[in-house]
C-alpha atoms as a PDB file:
ATOM      1  CA  MET A   1      39.362 -13.289 -23.376  1.00  0.00           C
ATOM      2  CA  GLY A   2      35.888 -12.155 -21.314  1.00  0.00           C
ATOM      3  CA  ARG A   3      36.824 -11.444 -17.685  1.00  0.00           C
ATOM      4  CA  PRO A   4      35.233 -13.792 -14.674  1.00  0.00           C
ATOM      5  CA  HIS A   5      31.773 -12.550 -13.752  1.00  0.00           C
ATOM      6  CA  HIS A   6      32.990 -12.572 -10.050  1.00  0.00           C
ATOM      7  CA  ASP A   7      36.344 -10.627  -9.324  1.00  0.00           C
ATOM      8  CA  ASP A   8      37.305 -10.912  -5.152  1.00  0.00           C
ATOM      9  CA  ARG A   9      39.576  -7.737  -5.658  1.00  0.00           C
ATOM     10  CA  LYS A  10      36.671  -5.896  -6.911  1.00  0.00           C
ATOM     11  CA  SER A  11      33.709  -6.675  -4.595  1.00  0.00           C
ATOM     12  CA  ALA A  12      36.263  -5.385  -1.883  1.00  0.00           C
ATOM     13  CA  GLU A  13      37.161  -2.490  -4.299  1.00  0.00           C
ATOM     14  CA  ASN A  14      33.378  -1.588  -4.650  1.00  0.00           C
ATOM     15  CA  PRO A  15      30.248  -2.051  -1.919  1.00  0.00           C
ATOM     16  CA  ARG A  16      27.679  -4.638  -3.125  1.00  0.00           C
ATOM     17  CA  ARG A  17      24.752  -2.507  -4.650  1.00  0.00           C
ATOM     18  CA  VAL A  18      21.114  -3.117  -3.683  1.00  0.00           C
ATOM     19  CA  ARG A  19      18.722  -3.662  -5.893  1.00  0.00           C
ATOM     20  CA  PHE A  20      14.915  -2.456  -4.747  1.00  0.00           C
ATOM     21  CA  PRO A  21      11.401  -4.244  -6.380  1.00  0.00           C
ATOM     22  CA  ARG A  22       9.884  -2.645  -8.824  1.00  0.00           C
ATOM     23  CA  ARG A  23       7.266  -4.512  -9.871  1.00  0.00           C
ATOM     24  CA  TRP A  24       4.755  -5.517  -6.536  1.00  0.00           C
ATOM     25  CA  SER A  25       5.539  -9.208  -7.090  1.00  0.00           C
ATOM     26  CA  GLN A  26       8.367  -8.090  -6.222  1.00  0.00           C
ATOM     27  CA  ILE A  27       8.172  -7.534  -2.882  1.00  0.00           C
ATOM     28  CA  ASP A  28       7.917 -10.041  -0.020  1.00  0.00           C
ATOM     29  CA  GLU A  29       3.851 -10.699   0.580  1.00  0.00           C
ATOM     30  CA  THR A  30       4.973  -9.771   4.430  1.00  0.00           C
ATOM     31  CA  ARG A  31       5.732  -6.826   3.646  1.00  0.00           C
ATOM     32  CA  ARG A  32       3.251  -5.137   1.015  1.00  0.00           C
ATOM     33  CA  GLY A  33       0.455  -4.275   3.928  1.00  0.00           C
ATOM     34  CA  ILE A  34       3.382  -1.842   5.111  1.00  0.00           C
ATOM     35  CA  VAL A  35       4.329  -0.276   1.489  1.00  0.00           C
ATOM     36  CA  LEU A  36       0.457  -0.033   0.617  1.00  0.00           C
ATOM     37  CA  ALA A  37       0.041   2.162   4.453  1.00  0.00           C
ATOM     38  CA  TRP A  38       2.906   4.144   3.981  1.00  0.00           C
ATOM     39  CA  LEU A  39       1.925   4.742  -0.213  1.00  0.00           C
ATOM     40  CA  ALA A  40      -1.728   4.583   1.256  1.00  0.00           C
ATOM     41  CA  PHE A  41      -1.245   7.067   4.260  1.00  0.00           C
ATOM     42  CA  THR A  42       1.024   9.809   1.998  1.00  0.00           C
ATOM     43  CA  VAL A  43      -1.517   9.901  -0.515  1.00  0.00           C
ATOM     44  CA  THR A  44      -4.476  10.499   1.719  1.00  0.00           C
ATOM     45  CA  PHE A  45      -2.697  12.890   3.894  1.00  0.00           C
ATOM     46  CA  GLY A  46      -2.266  14.487   0.624  1.00  0.00           C
ATOM     47  CA  GLY A  47      -6.035  14.406  -0.594  1.00  0.00           C
ATOM     48  CA  ALA A  48      -7.520  15.005   2.683  1.00  0.00           C
ATOM     49  CA  ARG A  49      -5.699  18.136   2.947  1.00  0.00           C
ATOM     50  CA  LEU A  50      -7.129  18.365  -0.990  1.00  0.00           C
ATOM     51  CA  VAL A  51     -10.247  18.331  -0.259  1.00  0.00           C
ATOM     52  CA  THR A  52     -10.959  20.520   3.057  1.00  0.00           C
ATOM     53  CA  TRP A  53      -9.320  22.969   0.545  1.00  0.00           C
ATOM     54  CA  LEU A  54     -11.325  22.700  -1.804  1.00  0.00           C
ATOM     55  CA  ILE A  55     -14.474  23.304   0.506  1.00  0.00           C
ATOM     56  CA  GLN A  56     -12.398  26.332   2.718  1.00  0.00           C
ATOM     57  CA  ILE A  57     -12.599  27.905  -1.015  1.00  0.00           C
ATOM     58  CA  ASP A  58     -15.783  27.046  -1.201  1.00  0.00           C
ATOM     59  CA  THR A  59     -15.316  25.387  -4.814  1.00  0.00           C
ATOM     60  CA  ARG A  60     -18.499  24.349  -6.858  1.00  0.00           C
ATOM     61  CA  ASP A  61     -20.019  20.397  -6.212  1.00  0.00           C
ATOM     62  CA  VAL A  62     -17.455  19.830  -2.622  1.00  0.00           C
ATOM     63  CA  GLY A  63     -18.515  20.118   0.212  1.00  0.00           C
ATOM     64  CA  ASP A  64     -19.562  19.317   4.138  1.00  0.00           C
ATOM     65  CA  ILE A  65     -20.845  16.178   5.671  1.00  0.00           C
ATOM     66  CA  SER A  66     -23.274  16.975   8.302  1.00  0.00           C
ATOM     67  CA  ALA A  67     -25.725  15.324  10.294  1.00  0.00           C
ATOM     68  CA  GLY A  68     -28.001  17.034  11.898  1.00  0.00           C
ATOM     69  CA  GLY A  69     -26.745  19.318  11.353  1.00  0.00           C
ATOM     70  CA  THR A  70     -23.495  18.728  13.290  1.00  0.00           C
ATOM     71  CA  HIS A  71     -19.843  18.674  10.955  1.00  0.00           C
ATOM     72  CA  LEU A  72     -18.559  15.462  10.005  1.00  0.00           C
ATOM     73  CA  HIS A  73     -14.783  15.743  10.559  1.00  0.00           C
ATOM     74  CA  HIS A  74     -12.987  13.148   8.650  1.00  0.00           C
ATOM     75  CA  TYR A  75     -10.839  11.933  11.747  1.00  0.00           C
ATOM     76  CA  LEU A  76     -14.474  10.211  12.837  1.00  0.00           C
ATOM     77  CA  TRP A  77     -13.886   8.006   8.952  1.00  0.00           C
ATOM     78  CA  GLY A  78     -10.966   6.915   9.537  1.00  0.00           C
ATOM     79  CA  ILE A  79     -11.632   5.943  13.663  1.00  0.00           C
ATOM     80  CA  LEU A  80     -14.680   3.226  11.985  1.00  0.00           C
ATOM     81  CA  LEU A  81     -11.944   2.360   9.219  1.00  0.00           C
ATOM     82  CA  LEU A  82      -9.638   1.505  11.425  1.00  0.00           C
ATOM     83  CA  ALA A  83     -11.689   0.203  14.495  1.00  0.00           C
ATOM     84  CA  GLY A  84     -12.495  -1.846  10.456  1.00  0.00           C
ATOM     85  CA  VAL A  85      -8.677  -3.395   9.980  1.00  0.00           C
ATOM     86  CA  ALA A  86      -8.986  -3.711  13.805  1.00  0.00           C
ATOM     87  CA  ILE A  87     -11.666  -6.577  14.421  1.00  0.00           C
ATOM     88  CA  PHE A  88     -10.641  -7.733  10.858  1.00  0.00           C
ATOM     89  CA  GLY A  89      -7.157  -8.710  11.596  1.00  0.00           C
ATOM     90  CA  MET A  90      -7.868 -11.336  13.866  1.00  0.00           C
ATOM     91  CA  VAL A  91     -10.186 -13.018  11.651  1.00  0.00           C
ATOM     92  CA  ASP A  92      -8.048 -12.589   8.610  1.00  0.00           C
ATOM     93  CA  ARG A  93      -4.206 -12.707   9.288  1.00  0.00           C
ATOM     94  CA  SER A  94      -3.639 -14.160   5.813  1.00  0.00           C
ATOM     95  CA  PRO A  95      -0.601 -12.027   3.154  1.00  0.00           C
ATOM     96  CA  ARG A  96      -4.158 -11.377   0.660  1.00  0.00           C
ATOM     97  CA  ALA A  97      -5.975  -9.900   3.671  1.00  0.00           C
ATOM     98  CA  ARG A  98      -2.968  -8.266   5.126  1.00  0.00           C
ATOM     99  CA  THR A  99      -2.684  -6.183   2.656  1.00  0.00           C
ATOM    100  CA  TRP A 100      -6.128  -4.756   1.314  1.00  0.00           C
ATOM    101  CA  MET A 101      -5.546  -3.919   5.643  1.00  0.00           C
ATOM    102  CA  GLY A 102      -2.702  -3.106   5.283  1.00  0.00           C
ATOM    103  CA  LEU A 103      -3.854   0.017   2.238  1.00  0.00           C
ATOM    104  CA  ALA A 104      -6.851   0.772   4.851  1.00  0.00           C
ATOM    105  CA  LEU A 105      -4.715   1.578   7.605  1.00  0.00           C
ATOM    106  CA  GLY A 106      -3.243   3.835   5.988  1.00  0.00           C
ATOM    107  CA  ILE A 107      -5.605   5.978   5.269  1.00  0.00           C
ATOM    108  CA  ALA A 108      -7.299   5.321   7.900  1.00  0.00           C
ATOM    109  CA  LEU A 109      -4.418   7.052  10.157  1.00  0.00           C
ATOM    110  CA  ALA A 110      -3.915   9.781   7.093  1.00  0.00           C
ATOM    111  CA  LEU A 111      -7.425  10.732   8.282  1.00  0.00           C
ATOM    112  CA  ILE A 112      -7.092  10.916  11.959  1.00  0.00           C
ATOM    113  CA  VAL A 113      -3.602  11.959  11.472  1.00  0.00           C
ATOM    114  CA  ASP A 114      -4.883  15.020   9.311  1.00  0.00           C
ATOM    115  CA  GLU A 115      -7.246  16.061  12.252  1.00  0.00           C
ATOM    116  CA  ALA A 116      -4.661  16.140  14.821  1.00  0.00           C
ATOM    117  CA  ALA A 117      -4.707  18.635  15.877  1.00  0.00           C
ATOM    118  CA  LEU A 118      -8.086  19.295  16.555  1.00  0.00           C
ATOM    119  CA  LEU A 119      -7.986  16.711  18.194  1.00  0.00           C
ATOM    120  CA  ILE A 120      -5.710  18.137  20.408  1.00  0.00           C
ATOM    121  CA  THR A 121      -7.204  20.961  21.326  1.00  0.00           C
ATOM    122  CA  LEU A 122     -10.588  20.511  21.054  1.00  0.00           C
ATOM    123  CA  ARG A 123     -11.457  22.984  19.075  1.00  0.00           C
ATOM    124  CA  ASP A 124     -11.915  23.529  14.964  1.00  0.00           C
ATOM    125  CA  VAL A 125      -8.700  24.831  13.961  1.00  0.00           C
ATOM    126  CA  TYR A 126      -7.876  23.367  11.045  1.00  0.00           C
ATOM    127  CA  TRP A 127      -7.066  26.107   8.886  1.00  0.00           C
ATOM    128  CA  HIS A 128      -5.654  28.105  11.561  1.00  0.00           C
ATOM    129  CA  THR A 129      -1.971  28.586  12.588  1.00  0.00           C
ATOM    130  CA  GLU A 130      -2.969  25.597  16.057  1.00  0.00           C
ATOM    131  CA  GLY A 131      -3.531  23.381  12.370  1.00  0.00           C
ATOM    132  CA  TRP A 132       0.130  23.407  11.702  1.00  0.00           C
ATOM    133  CA  PRO A 133       0.939  20.275  14.132  1.00  0.00           C
ATOM    134  CA  SER A 134      -1.184  18.042  11.820  1.00  0.00           C
ATOM    135  CA  VAL A 135       0.815  19.200   8.756  1.00  0.00           C
ATOM    136  CA  ALA A 136       3.797  18.143  10.770  1.00  0.00           C
ATOM    137  CA  ILE A 137       2.934  15.146  12.149  1.00  0.00           C
ATOM    138  CA  GLY A 138       1.597  13.882   9.097  1.00  0.00           C
ATOM    139  CA  LEU A 139       4.965  14.726   7.272  1.00  0.00           C
ATOM    140  CA  VAL A 140       7.216  13.362  10.146  1.00  0.00           C
ATOM    141  CA  LEU A 141       5.347  10.190   9.847  1.00  0.00           C
ATOM    142  CA  ILE A 142       5.602  10.053   5.802  1.00  0.00           C
ATOM    143  CA  GLY A 143       9.144  10.691   6.667  1.00  0.00           C
ATOM    144  CA  LEU A 144      10.110   8.449   9.080  1.00  0.00           C
ATOM    145  CA  GLY A 145       7.299   5.734   7.079  1.00  0.00           C
ATOM    146  CA  GLY A 146       9.962   6.121   4.418  1.00  0.00           C
ATOM    147  CA  THR A 147      12.663   6.070   5.460  1.00  0.00           C
ATOM    148  CA  ALA A 148      11.962   2.658   7.705  1.00  0.00           C
ATOM    149  CA  LEU A 149      11.110   1.308   4.249  1.00  0.00           C
ATOM    150  CA  VAL A 150      14.334   2.385   2.535  1.00  0.00           C
ATOM    151  CA  LEU A 151      16.561   1.334   5.206  1.00  0.00           C
ATOM    152  CA  THR A 152      15.330  -1.738   5.483  1.00  0.00           C
ATOM    153  CA  ARG A 153      15.109  -3.142   2.256  1.00  0.00           C
ATOM    154  CA  SER A 154      13.217  -5.909   2.893  1.00  0.00           C
ATOM    155  CA  GLY A 155      13.299  -8.471  -0.038  1.00  0.00           C
ATOM    156  CA  ALA A 156      16.228  -6.464  -2.290  1.00  0.00           C
ATOM    157  CA  VAL A 157      18.355  -8.273  -3.746  1.00  0.00           C
ATOM    158  CA  LEU A 158      22.034  -7.375  -3.434  1.00  0.00           C
ATOM    159  CA  ASP A 159      24.185  -7.384  -6.734  1.00  0.00           C
ATOM    160  CA  ARG A 160      27.849  -8.010  -7.104  1.00  0.00           C
ATOM    161  CA  ASP A 161      28.954  -7.293 -10.667  1.00  0.00           C
ATOM    162  CA  THR A 162      26.782  -3.928 -11.200  1.00  0.00           C
ATOM    163  CA  GLU A 163      27.853  -3.968 -14.910  1.00  0.00           C
ATOM    164  CA  LYS A 164      26.654  -7.347 -15.816  1.00  0.00           C
ATOM    165  CA  ASP A 165      23.323  -6.735 -14.065  1.00  0.00           C
ATOM    166  CA  SER A 166      22.931  -3.200 -15.661  1.00  0.00           C
ATOM    167  CA  ASP A 167      24.341  -4.903 -19.765  1.00  0.00           C
ATOM    168  CA  ASP A 168      21.540  -7.246 -19.034  1.00  0.00           C
ATOM    169  CA  GLU A 169      19.109  -5.452 -18.192  1.00  0.00           C
ATOM    170  CA  SER A 170      19.485  -3.243 -21.501  1.00  0.00           C
ATOM    171  CA  ARG A 171      19.802  -5.681 -23.707  1.00  0.00           C
ATOM    172  CA  SER A 172      16.138  -8.180 -22.196  1.00  0.00           C
ATOM    173  CA  GLY A 173      14.167  -4.313 -21.999  1.00  0.00           C
ATOM    174  CA  ASP A 174      12.509  -5.376 -18.175  1.00  0.00           C
ATOM    175  CA  ARG A 175       9.269  -5.707 -19.566  1.00  0.00           C
ATOM    176  CA  GLY A 176       7.936  -9.173 -19.122  1.00  0.00           C
ATOM    177  CA  PRO A 177       4.679  -9.573 -17.385  1.00  0.00           C
ATOM    178  CA  ASP A 178       5.067  -9.115 -13.314  1.00  0.00           C
END
């Protein structure tokens, strides 16, 4: 005969396994904005570093943005976007709006944090030793944000019988639409 699906002895011996969401639709609606904020921050921070490096090495078709001969640093765009998120947040607080605001918030914060050293020293130290605090702050925020998302596990499902779930997933293929 088959063994029972739930055995109290087995549960006491083996801790319960946490299953994290695999699809966007499995993430709790109230949490999607913060997940997107972290992801957008991470991607934008790396992208900003890449674009400024391309400008630094004088890559073709990549250049600075300036107005009247004055270079416009990308923290300016971050501040403007952050102001837009704040204003929009006072108007609409629906789960869908929070998702989009999370995306914009992550982008805005990455643009500001990427130039934190410039804002601290009030000198353009982006590619100098004094510019490394921006990188350090960015990496710490990425690490702390990712760790917080993992540790809080909102929307995660606790499994008691991991073997049964593994067998069910391997048979079904888990390929249905979201």
